[in-house]
């Protein structure tokens, strides 16, 4: 199972968790002859072959997780260990492609879906106060500059980022949400690209965020605040920011040779592309279970949190509800 964190060769609880929440969809090679229709800014020209994955295969990685949860081994402060299970929900997603709204559709036709908001007025007011304080000047300045470049006539910026074609931000209360794969299937009825697009079709600005909530742990024990942590993981969807290949699911788990496919060939799975989280935001983070000093976990958490914040700022995103809630209640 490609989501199992038990085989990850790492030591700390956080490292095991990060390894477990890294989906690894099948990877296929695109030959040079198939690159003519792709945006050259989104592929690595130095390579003879470009690795890509299908979004439909990515969602398949969540099938079992949506039903049973992800199990990650947690070593407690007393030396005992439990298997903590988390259930994933689609928190946010943005799809950028090379299709120009002026050519293919009106800007108002961009598919923008959102569910019923679950943040109450008091939380919204707190967020409003925090973003209107003096400490938000850097945010406002960066956002203004970015918006000017994107909305202006900078063709180089458009070439790099493309045009937003689909976005969704979950805002329902956690207990009212449907499993991730169910949600994706619902969204795909309105936007088929969720099932048909490949990572090479997407700009580096394409991303998704997964909300992970704890559901149970084995063996069962008294309620432990250290095991109540929830978190958001951020993943890129573009081949331009791909990770290193790992072995596929062939017999005996041996490494197989990659096959270069012609445009019409049916791909054969021999490799997988790990989509490790580039950002992580936590909620209800207590105690020292997730801050192993020897593994530099505290520094890693700070780095991943800053990376998520920076990403949302650069894309001028203010309506990611889960991020806003987690940030406001981070210390609770």
mmCIF file of C-alpha atoms in Angstrom:
data_model
loop_
_atom_site.group_PDB
_atom_site.id
_atom_site.type_symbol
_atom_site.label_atom_id
_atom_site.label_comp_id
_atom_site.label_asym_id
_atom_site.label_seq_id
_atom_site.Cartn_x
_atom_site.Cartn_y
_atom_site.Cartn_z
ATOM 1 C CA UNK A 1 0.000 0.000 0.000
ATOM 2 C CA UNK A 2 1.566 3.249 -1.142
ATOM 3 C CA UNK A 3 0.311 5.285 1.787
ATOM 4 C CA UNK A 4 1.800 3.101 4.525
ATOM 5 C CA UNK A 5 4.256 5.042 6.668
ATOM 6 C CA UNK A 6 5.619 2.002 8.499
ATOM 7 C CA UNK A 7 8.165 1.257 5.786
ATOM 8 C CA UNK A 8 9.524 4.799 5.738
ATOM 9 C CA UNK A 9 13.146 4.768 6.888
ATOM 10 C CA UNK A 10 12.813 7.664 9.341
ATOM 11 C CA UNK A 11 12.915 7.972 13.099
ATOM 12 C CA UNK A 12 10.686 10.702 14.515
ATOM 13 C CA UNK A 13 6.894 10.838 14.740
ATOM 14 C CA UNK A 14 6.792 13.856 12.438
ATOM 15 C CA UNK A 15 9.011 12.229 9.822
ATOM 16 C CA UNK A 16 6.822 9.129 9.799
ATOM 17 C CA UNK A 17 3.735 11.285 9.453
ATOM 18 C CA UNK A 18 5.181 13.326 6.578
ATOM 19 C CA UNK A 19 6.155 10.112 4.804
ATOM 20 C CA UNK A 20 2.678 8.704 5.307
ATOM 21 C CA UNK A 21 0.779 11.704 3.930
ATOM 22 C CA UNK A 22 2.877 11.758 0.744
ATOM 23 C CA UNK A 23 0.784 10.306 -2.098
ATOM 24 C CA UNK A 24 2.694 8.451 -4.807
ATOM 25 C CA UNK A 25 0.671 8.236 -8.024
ATOM 26 C CA UNK A 26 2.017 6.204 -10.969
ATOM 27 C CA UNK A 27 4.559 8.105 -13.050
ATOM 28 C CA UNK A 28 4.788 7.986 -16.835
ATOM 29 C CA UNK A 29 7.398 9.322 -19.226
ATOM 30 C CA UNK A 30 6.555 11.787 -21.965
ATOM 31 C CA UNK A 31 8.947 11.694 -24.907
ATOM 32 C CA UNK A 32 10.256 14.792 -26.679
ATOM 33 C CA UNK A 33 7.881 14.284 -29.595
ATOM 34 C CA UNK A 34 4.876 14.728 -27.273
ATOM 35 C CA UNK A 35 5.973 18.081 -25.819
ATOM 36 C CA UNK A 36 4.940 20.362 -28.682
ATOM 37 C CA UNK A 37 1.562 21.178 -27.130
ATOM 38 C CA UNK A 38 2.966 21.855 -23.668
ATOM 39 C CA UNK A 39 4.054 25.137 -22.116
ATOM 40 C CA UNK A 40 7.857 25.078 -22.306
ATOM 41 C CA UNK A 41 8.043 27.062 -19.046
ATOM 42 C CA UNK A 42 6.432 24.194 -17.181
ATOM 43 C CA UNK A 43 8.766 21.383 -18.213
ATOM 44 C CA UNK A 44 12.439 20.767 -17.632
ATOM 45 C CA UNK A 45 14.068 21.150 -21.033
ATOM 46 C CA UNK A 46 17.329 19.665 -19.758
ATOM 47 C CA UNK A 47 15.725 16.228 -19.567
ATOM 48 C CA UNK A 48 15.088 13.989 -22.547
ATOM 49 C CA UNK A 49 11.936 12.718 -20.875
ATOM 50 C CA UNK A 50 9.364 14.463 -18.721
ATOM 51 C CA UNK A 51 7.741 12.539 -15.886
ATOM 52 C CA UNK A 52 4.054 13.119 -15.221
ATOM 53 C CA UNK A 53 1.093 11.664 -13.378
ATOM 54 C CA UNK A 54 -2.633 11.706 -14.038
ATOM 55 C CA UNK A 55 -4.945 13.487 -11.636
ATOM 56 C CA UNK A 56 -7.290 10.489 -11.786
ATOM 57 C CA UNK A 57 -4.453 8.291 -10.487
ATOM 58 C CA UNK A 58 -3.737 10.787 -7.723
ATOM 59 C CA UNK A 59 -7.297 10.515 -6.415
ATOM 60 C CA UNK A 60 -7.028 6.734 -6.525
ATOM 61 C CA UNK A 61 -4.294 7.037 -3.882
ATOM 62 C CA UNK A 62 -6.963 8.275 -1.477
ATOM 63 C CA UNK A 63 -9.475 5.461 -1.949
ATOM 64 C CA UNK A 64 -8.510 3.368 1.072
ATOM 65 C CA UNK A 65 -7.631 6.426 3.148
ATOM 66 C CA UNK A 66 -11.071 7.908 2.650
ATOM 67 C CA UNK A 67 -12.624 4.670 3.905
ATOM 68 C CA UNK A 68 -10.253 3.549 6.685
ATOM 69 C CA UNK A 69 -7.917 6.446 7.389
ATOM 70 C CA UNK A 70 -4.128 6.729 7.316
ATOM 71 C CA UNK A 71 -2.264 4.914 10.083
ATOM 72 C CA UNK A 72 0.967 6.458 11.365
ATOM 73 C CA UNK A 73 3.035 5.058 14.216
ATOM 74 C CA UNK A 74 3.436 7.478 17.144
ATOM 75 C CA UNK A 75 5.950 6.824 19.916
ATOM 76 C CA UNK A 76 4.596 8.348 23.133
ATOM 77 C CA UNK A 77 6.595 10.128 25.817
ATOM 78 C CA UNK A 78 6.498 7.034 28.044
ATOM 79 C CA UNK A 79 8.127 4.934 25.319
ATOM 80 C CA UNK A 80 4.974 3.079 24.327
ATOM 81 C CA UNK A 81 3.641 3.374 20.795
ATOM 82 C CA UNK A 82 0.228 3.593 19.173
ATOM 83 C CA UNK A 83 -0.999 3.584 15.600
ATOM 84 C CA UNK A 84 -2.814 6.893 15.106
ATOM 85 C CA UNK A 85 -5.331 7.095 12.261
ATOM 86 C CA UNK A 86 -6.242 10.248 10.347
ATOM 87 C CA UNK A 87 -8.984 10.796 7.789
ATOM 88 C CA UNK A 88 -8.285 13.124 4.825
ATOM 89 C CA UNK A 89 -10.634 15.721 3.351
ATOM 90 C CA UNK A 90 -10.116 17.943 0.339
ATOM 91 C CA UNK A 91 -9.558 21.384 1.844
ATOM 92 C CA UNK A 92 -8.668 23.448 -1.225
ATOM 93 C CA UNK A 93 -7.516 23.098 -4.810
ATOM 94 C CA UNK A 94 -6.600 25.454 -7.626
ATOM 95 C CA UNK A 95 -5.988 24.366 -11.216
ATOM 96 C CA UNK A 96 -4.000 26.675 -13.512
ATOM 97 C CA UNK A 97 -3.652 25.779 -17.199
ATOM 98 C CA UNK A 98 -2.427 27.504 -20.353
ATOM 99 C CA UNK A 99 -5.951 28.152 -21.625
ATOM 100 C CA UNK A 100 -6.614 31.871 -21.930
ATOM 101 C CA UNK A 101 -10.026 33.037 -20.697
ATOM 102 C CA UNK A 102 -10.121 35.485 -23.619
ATOM 103 C CA UNK A 103 -9.932 32.557 -26.024
ATOM 104 C CA UNK A 104 -11.717 29.688 -24.310
ATOM 105 C CA UNK A 105 -14.233 31.404 -22.011
ATOM 106 C CA UNK A 106 -15.054 34.518 -20.052
ATOM 107 C CA UNK A 107 -13.220 35.061 -16.776
ATOM 108 C CA UNK A 108 -16.571 34.882 -14.982
ATOM 109 C CA UNK A 109 -16.922 31.302 -16.265
ATOM 110 C CA UNK A 110 -13.985 30.017 -14.210
ATOM 111 C CA UNK A 111 -15.411 27.203 -12.110
ATOM 112 C CA UNK A 112 -15.314 28.410 -8.515
ATOM 113 C CA UNK A 113 -17.018 26.120 -6.005
ATOM 114 C CA UNK A 114 -17.442 26.571 -2.289
ATOM 115 C CA UNK A 115 -19.447 24.856 0.407
ATOM 116 C CA UNK A 116 -21.349 26.321 3.323
ATOM 117 C CA UNK A 117 -19.049 28.285 5.617
ATOM 118 C CA UNK A 118 -18.352 26.826 9.071
ATOM 119 C CA UNK A 119 -16.431 29.716 10.687
ATOM 120 C CA UNK A 120 -18.569 31.769 13.042
ATOM 121 C CA UNK A 121 -18.703 35.574 13.090
ATOM 122 C CA UNK A 122 -16.321 35.894 16.032
ATOM 123 C CA UNK A 123 -13.609 33.962 14.179
ATOM 124 C CA UNK A 124 -14.103 36.056 11.054
ATOM 125 C CA UNK A 125 -13.841 39.226 13.117
ATOM 126 C CA UNK A 126 -10.605 38.014 14.701
ATOM 127 C CA UNK A 127 -9.188 37.241 11.282
ATOM 128 C CA UNK A 128 -10.240 40.661 10.018
ATOM 129 C CA UNK A 129 -8.534 42.363 12.962
ATOM 130 C CA UNK A 130 -5.358 40.355 12.525
ATOM 131 C CA UNK A 131 -5.040 41.106 8.816
ATOM 132 C CA UNK A 132 -5.810 44.792 9.312
ATOM 133 C CA UNK A 133 -3.060 45.272 11.909
ATOM 134 C CA UNK A 134 0.314 46.806 11.222
ATOM 135 C CA UNK A 135 1.912 43.382 10.960
ATOM 136 C CA UNK A 136 -0.066 42.722 7.782
ATOM 137 C CA UNK A 137 1.590 45.500 5.787
ATOM 138 C CA UNK A 138 4.061 43.070 4.282
ATOM 139 C CA UNK A 139 1.155 40.815 3.251
ATOM 140 C CA UNK A 140 -0.730 43.740 1.657
ATOM 141 C CA UNK A 141 2.352 44.988 -0.157
ATOM 142 C CA UNK A 142 3.256 41.571 -1.530
ATOM 143 C CA UNK A 143 -0.328 40.870 -2.546
ATOM 144 C CA UNK A 144 -0.695 44.209 -4.307
ATOM 145 C CA UNK A 145 2.515 43.721 -6.239
ATOM 146 C CA UNK A 146 1.568 40.218 -7.197
ATOM 147 C CA UNK A 147 -1.935 41.200 -8.283
ATOM 148 C CA UNK A 148 -0.497 43.984 -10.410
ATOM 149 C CA UNK A 149 1.759 41.569 -12.224
ATOM 150 C CA UNK A 150 -0.940 38.974 -12.718
ATOM 151 C CA UNK A 151 -3.735 41.305 -13.756
ATOM 152 C CA UNK A 152 -1.490 43.550 -15.807
ATOM 153 C CA UNK A 153 0.125 42.963 -19.162
ATOM 154 C CA UNK A 154 3.095 40.948 -17.985
ATOM 155 C CA UNK A 155 3.157 38.144 -20.525
ATOM 156 C CA UNK A 156 6.152 36.520 -18.836
ATOM 157 C CA UNK A 157 4.189 36.159 -15.604
ATOM 158 C CA UNK A 158 1.230 34.695 -17.509
ATOM 159 C CA UNK A 159 3.536 32.231 -19.222
ATOM 160 C CA UNK A 160 4.809 31.058 -15.864
ATOM 161 C CA UNK A 161 1.502 30.884 -13.999
ATOM 162 C CA UNK A 162 -1.076 30.324 -16.737
ATOM 163 C CA UNK A 163 -4.759 31.002 -16.113
ATOM 164 C CA UNK A 164 -6.892 29.739 -13.288
ATOM 165 C CA UNK A 165 -9.452 27.289 -14.615
ATOM 166 C CA UNK A 166 -10.874 25.695 -11.485
ATOM 167 C CA UNK A 167 -10.804 26.296 -7.748
ATOM 168 C CA UNK A 168 -12.561 24.947 -4.695
ATOM 169 C CA UNK A 169 -12.302 25.931 -1.028
ATOM 170 C CA UNK A 170 -14.007 23.718 1.559
ATOM 171 C CA UNK A 171 -15.837 25.587 4.296
ATOM 172 C CA UNK A 172 -18.243 23.022 5.766
ATOM 173 C CA UNK A 173 -17.814 21.915 9.366
ATOM 174 C CA UNK A 174 -15.525 18.854 9.594
ATOM 175 C CA UNK A 175 -18.281 16.476 10.717
ATOM 176 C CA UNK A 176 -20.412 17.494 7.719
ATOM 177 C CA UNK A 177 -17.759 16.798 5.098
ATOM 178 C CA UNK A 178 -17.824 13.869 2.713
ATOM 179 C CA UNK A 179 -14.797 11.614 2.077
ATOM 180 C CA UNK A 180 -12.110 13.064 -0.170
ATOM 181 C CA UNK A 181 -12.735 10.719 -3.087
ATOM 182 C CA UNK A 182 -16.477 11.354 -2.876
ATOM 183 C CA UNK A 183 -15.900 15.103 -2.935
ATOM 184 C CA UNK A 184 -13.562 14.862 -5.920
ATOM 185 C CA UNK A 185 -16.133 12.785 -7.833
ATOM 186 C CA UNK A 186 -18.782 15.388 -7.069
ATOM 187 C CA UNK A 187 -16.554 18.215 -8.272
ATOM 188 C CA UNK A 188 -15.563 16.260 -11.388
ATOM 189 C CA UNK A 189 -19.198 16.286 -12.489
ATOM 190 C CA UNK A 190 -18.845 20.045 -12.917
ATOM 191 C CA UNK A 191 -15.188 20.113 -13.976
ATOM 192 C CA UNK A 192 -14.013 17.026 -15.840
ATOM 193 C CA UNK A 193 -10.398 18.195 -15.797
ATOM 194 C CA UNK A 194 -10.067 16.709 -12.317
ATOM 195 C CA UNK A 195 -10.141 13.311 -14.003
ATOM 196 C CA UNK A 196 -8.611 14.014 -17.404
ATOM 197 C CA UNK A 197 -5.709 16.412 -16.824
ATOM 198 C CA UNK A 198 -2.088 15.380 -16.337
ATOM 199 C CA UNK A 199 0.528 17.119 -14.212
ATOM 200 C CA UNK A 200 2.286 18.317 -17.405
ATOM 201 C CA UNK A 201 -0.893 20.193 -18.336
ATOM 202 C CA UNK A 202 -0.775 22.232 -15.122
ATOM 203 C CA UNK A 203 1.240 25.318 -14.268
ATOM 204 C CA UNK A 204 3.535 25.484 -11.196
ATOM 205 C CA UNK A 205 0.798 27.529 -9.487
ATOM 206 C CA UNK A 206 -1.543 24.507 -9.322
ATOM 207 C CA UNK A 207 -1.876 23.043 -5.839
ATOM 208 C CA UNK A 208 -4.121 21.276 -3.351
ATOM 209 C CA UNK A 209 -4.471 21.234 0.419
ATOM 210 C CA UNK A 210 -5.615 18.183 2.399
ATOM 211 C CA UNK A 211 -7.142 18.490 5.868
ATOM 212 C CA UNK A 212 -6.269 15.552 8.150
ATOM 213 C CA UNK A 213 -8.336 14.881 11.276
ATOM 214 C CA UNK A 214 -7.608 12.194 13.928
ATOM 215 C CA UNK A 215 -10.287 9.514 14.228
ATOM 216 C CA UNK A 216 -8.885 6.778 16.534
ATOM 217 C CA UNK A 217 -5.720 5.067 17.688
ATOM 218 C CA UNK A 218 -4.735 1.470 18.401
ATOM 219 C CA UNK A 219 -4.359 0.353 21.110
ATOM 220 C CA UNK A 220 -7.025 2.577 22.628
ATOM 221 C CA UNK A 221 -6.002 4.641 25.668
ATOM 222 C CA UNK A 222 -7.188 7.601 27.688
ATOM 223 C CA UNK A 223 -7.674 10.810 25.737
ATOM 224 C CA UNK A 224 -4.224 12.218 25.051
ATOM 225 C CA UNK A 225 -4.013 15.849 23.935
ATOM 226 C CA UNK A 226 -0.838 15.025 22.045
ATOM 227 C CA UNK A 227 -2.864 12.745 19.766
ATOM 228 C CA UNK A 228 -5.562 15.334 18.983
ATOM 229 C CA UNK A 229 -3.478 17.261 16.454
ATOM 230 C CA UNK A 230 -5.136 18.168 13.145
ATOM 231 C CA UNK A 231 -3.176 19.514 10.204
ATOM 232 C CA UNK A 232 -3.260 20.801 6.637
ATOM 233 C CA UNK A 233 -0.799 19.485 4.082
ATOM 234 C CA UNK A 234 -0.014 21.386 0.875
ATOM 235 C CA UNK A 235 1.006 19.604 -2.334
ATOM 236 C CA UNK A 236 1.963 20.806 -5.793
ATOM 237 C CA UNK A 237 0.128 19.348 -8.777
ATOM 238 C CA UNK A 238 2.531 20.359 -11.534
ATOM 239 C CA UNK A 239 5.361 18.386 -13.140
ATOM 240 C CA UNK A 240 7.478 21.534 -12.948
ATOM 241 C CA UNK A 241 7.897 20.954 -9.191
ATOM 242 C CA UNK A 242 8.033 17.167 -9.164
ATOM 243 C CA UNK A 243 10.004 15.065 -6.698
ATOM 244 C CA UNK A 244 12.337 12.153 -7.328
ATOM 245 C CA UNK A 245 10.982 8.905 -8.714
ATOM 246 C CA UNK A 246 10.528 5.883 -6.471
ATOM 247 C CA UNK A 247 10.016 2.214 -7.278
ATOM 248 C CA UNK A 248 6.691 1.093 -8.686
ATOM 249 C CA UNK A 249 4.299 -1.673 -7.706
ATOM 250 C CA UNK A 250 5.754 -4.451 -9.785
ATOM 251 C CA UNK A 251 6.117 -7.990 -8.442
ATOM 252 C CA UNK A 252 8.399 -8.402 -5.397
ATOM 253 C CA UNK A 253 8.713 -4.602 -5.296
ATOM 254 C CA UNK A 254 11.817 -4.710 -7.489
ATOM 255 C CA UNK A 255 12.856 -1.613 -9.380
ATOM 256 C CA UNK A 256 11.727 -1.850 -12.997
ATOM 257 C CA UNK A 257 12.948 -0.009 -16.054
ATOM 258 C CA UNK A 258 10.921 2.998 -17.157
ATOM 259 C CA UNK A 259 9.355 2.788 -20.584
ATOM 260 C CA UNK A 260 9.352 5.764 -22.932
ATOM 261 C CA UNK A 261 5.903 5.922 -24.437
ATOM 262 C CA UNK A 262 4.716 7.264 -27.739
ATOM 263 C CA UNK A 263 1.796 9.668 -27.552
ATOM 264 C CA UNK A 264 -0.786 6.955 -28.200
ATOM 265 C CA UNK A 265 0.723 4.166 -26.107
ATOM 266 C CA UNK A 266 -1.062 2.929 -23.005
ATOM 267 C CA UNK A 267 1.271 3.620 -20.041
ATOM 268 C CA UNK A 268 2.737 0.780 -18.004
ATOM 269 C CA UNK A 269 3.270 1.555 -14.319
ATOM 270 C CA UNK A 270 6.874 1.020 -13.265
ATOM 271 C CA UNK A 271 7.580 4.170 -11.260
ATOM 272 C CA UNK A 272 5.756 6.517 -8.926
ATOM 273 C CA UNK A 273 6.032 10.258 -8.256
ATOM 274 C CA UNK A 274 5.952 11.203 -4.547
ATOM 275 C CA UNK A 275 4.077 14.452 -3.895
ATOM 276 C CA UNK A 276 5.670 15.319 -0.565
ATOM 277 C CA UNK A 277 4.004 18.233 1.249
ATOM 278 C CA UNK A 278 5.771 21.555 0.709
ATOM 279 C CA UNK A 279 3.722 23.157 3.468
ATOM 280 C CA UNK A 280 2.090 22.065 6.730
ATOM 281 C CA UNK A 281 -0.169 23.931 9.163
ATOM 282 C CA UNK A 282 -1.144 22.410 12.511
ATOM 283 C CA UNK A 283 -4.023 22.810 14.957
ATOM 284 C CA UNK A 284 -4.085 21.503 18.554
ATOM 285 C CA UNK A 285 -0.360 20.825 18.528
ATOM 286 C CA UNK A 286 0.535 19.975 22.137
ATOM 287 C CA UNK A 287 3.454 18.444 23.979
ATOM 288 C CA UNK A 288 6.687 17.137 22.563
ATOM 289 C CA UNK A 289 5.494 14.209 20.450
ATOM 290 C CA UNK A 290 5.986 16.161 17.239
ATOM 291 C CA UNK A 291 9.094 18.144 18.197
ATOM 292 C CA UNK A 292 12.005 15.703 18.303
ATOM 293 C CA UNK A 293 15.135 17.801 18.837
ATOM 294 C CA UNK A 294 17.473 15.231 17.274
ATOM 295 C CA UNK A 295 15.435 15.286 14.060
ATOM 296 C CA UNK A 296 15.080 19.105 13.967
ATOM 297 C CA UNK A 297 11.303 18.665 13.946
ATOM 298 C CA UNK A 298 10.584 22.068 15.468
ATOM 299 C CA UNK A 299 12.569 23.816 12.746
ATOM 300 C CA UNK A 300 10.850 21.681 10.125
ATOM 301 C CA UNK A 301 7.401 22.610 11.439
ATOM 302 C CA UNK A 302 8.289 26.295 11.385
ATOM 303 C CA UNK A 303 9.657 26.003 7.857
ATOM 304 C CA UNK A 304 6.633 24.119 6.531
ATOM 305 C CA UNK A 305 4.240 26.543 8.204
ATOM 306 C CA UNK A 306 6.056 29.527 6.710
ATOM 307 C CA UNK A 307 6.085 27.873 3.289
ATOM 308 C CA UNK A 308 2.306 27.417 3.370
ATOM 309 C CA UNK A 309 1.787 31.027 4.423
ATOM 310 C CA UNK A 310 4.148 32.299 1.740
ATOM 311 C CA UNK A 311 2.438 30.215 -0.952
ATOM 312 C CA UNK A 312 -1.003 31.624 -0.141
ATOM 313 C CA UNK A 313 0.372 35.162 -0.051
ATOM 314 C CA UNK A 314 2.048 34.823 -3.425
ATOM 315 C CA UNK A 315 -1.181 33.586 -4.995
ATOM 316 C CA UNK A 316 -3.147 36.308 -3.185
ATOM 317 C CA UNK A 317 -5.473 33.776 -1.519
ATOM 318 C CA UNK A 318 -7.548 35.022 1.408
ATOM 319 C CA UNK A 319 -10.512 32.639 1.373
ATOM 320 C CA UNK A 320 -8.858 29.363 2.337
ATOM 321 C CA UNK A 321 -11.156 28.736 5.293
ATOM 322 C CA UNK A 322 -9.304 25.839 6.900
ATOM 323 C CA UNK A 323 -6.031 27.762 6.848
ATOM 324 C CA UNK A 324 -7.672 30.819 8.387
ATOM 325 C CA UNK A 325 -9.255 28.729 11.151
ATOM 326 C CA UNK A 326 -6.097 26.759 11.901
ATOM 327 C CA UNK A 327 -4.012 29.939 12.008
ATOM 328 C CA UNK A 328 -6.375 31.739 14.357
ATOM 329 C CA UNK A 329 -6.714 28.760 16.721
ATOM 330 C CA UNK A 330 -3.174 27.459 16.342
ATOM 331 C CA UNK A 331 -2.370 27.611 20.060
ATOM 332 C CA UNK A 332 -5.662 26.150 21.319
#
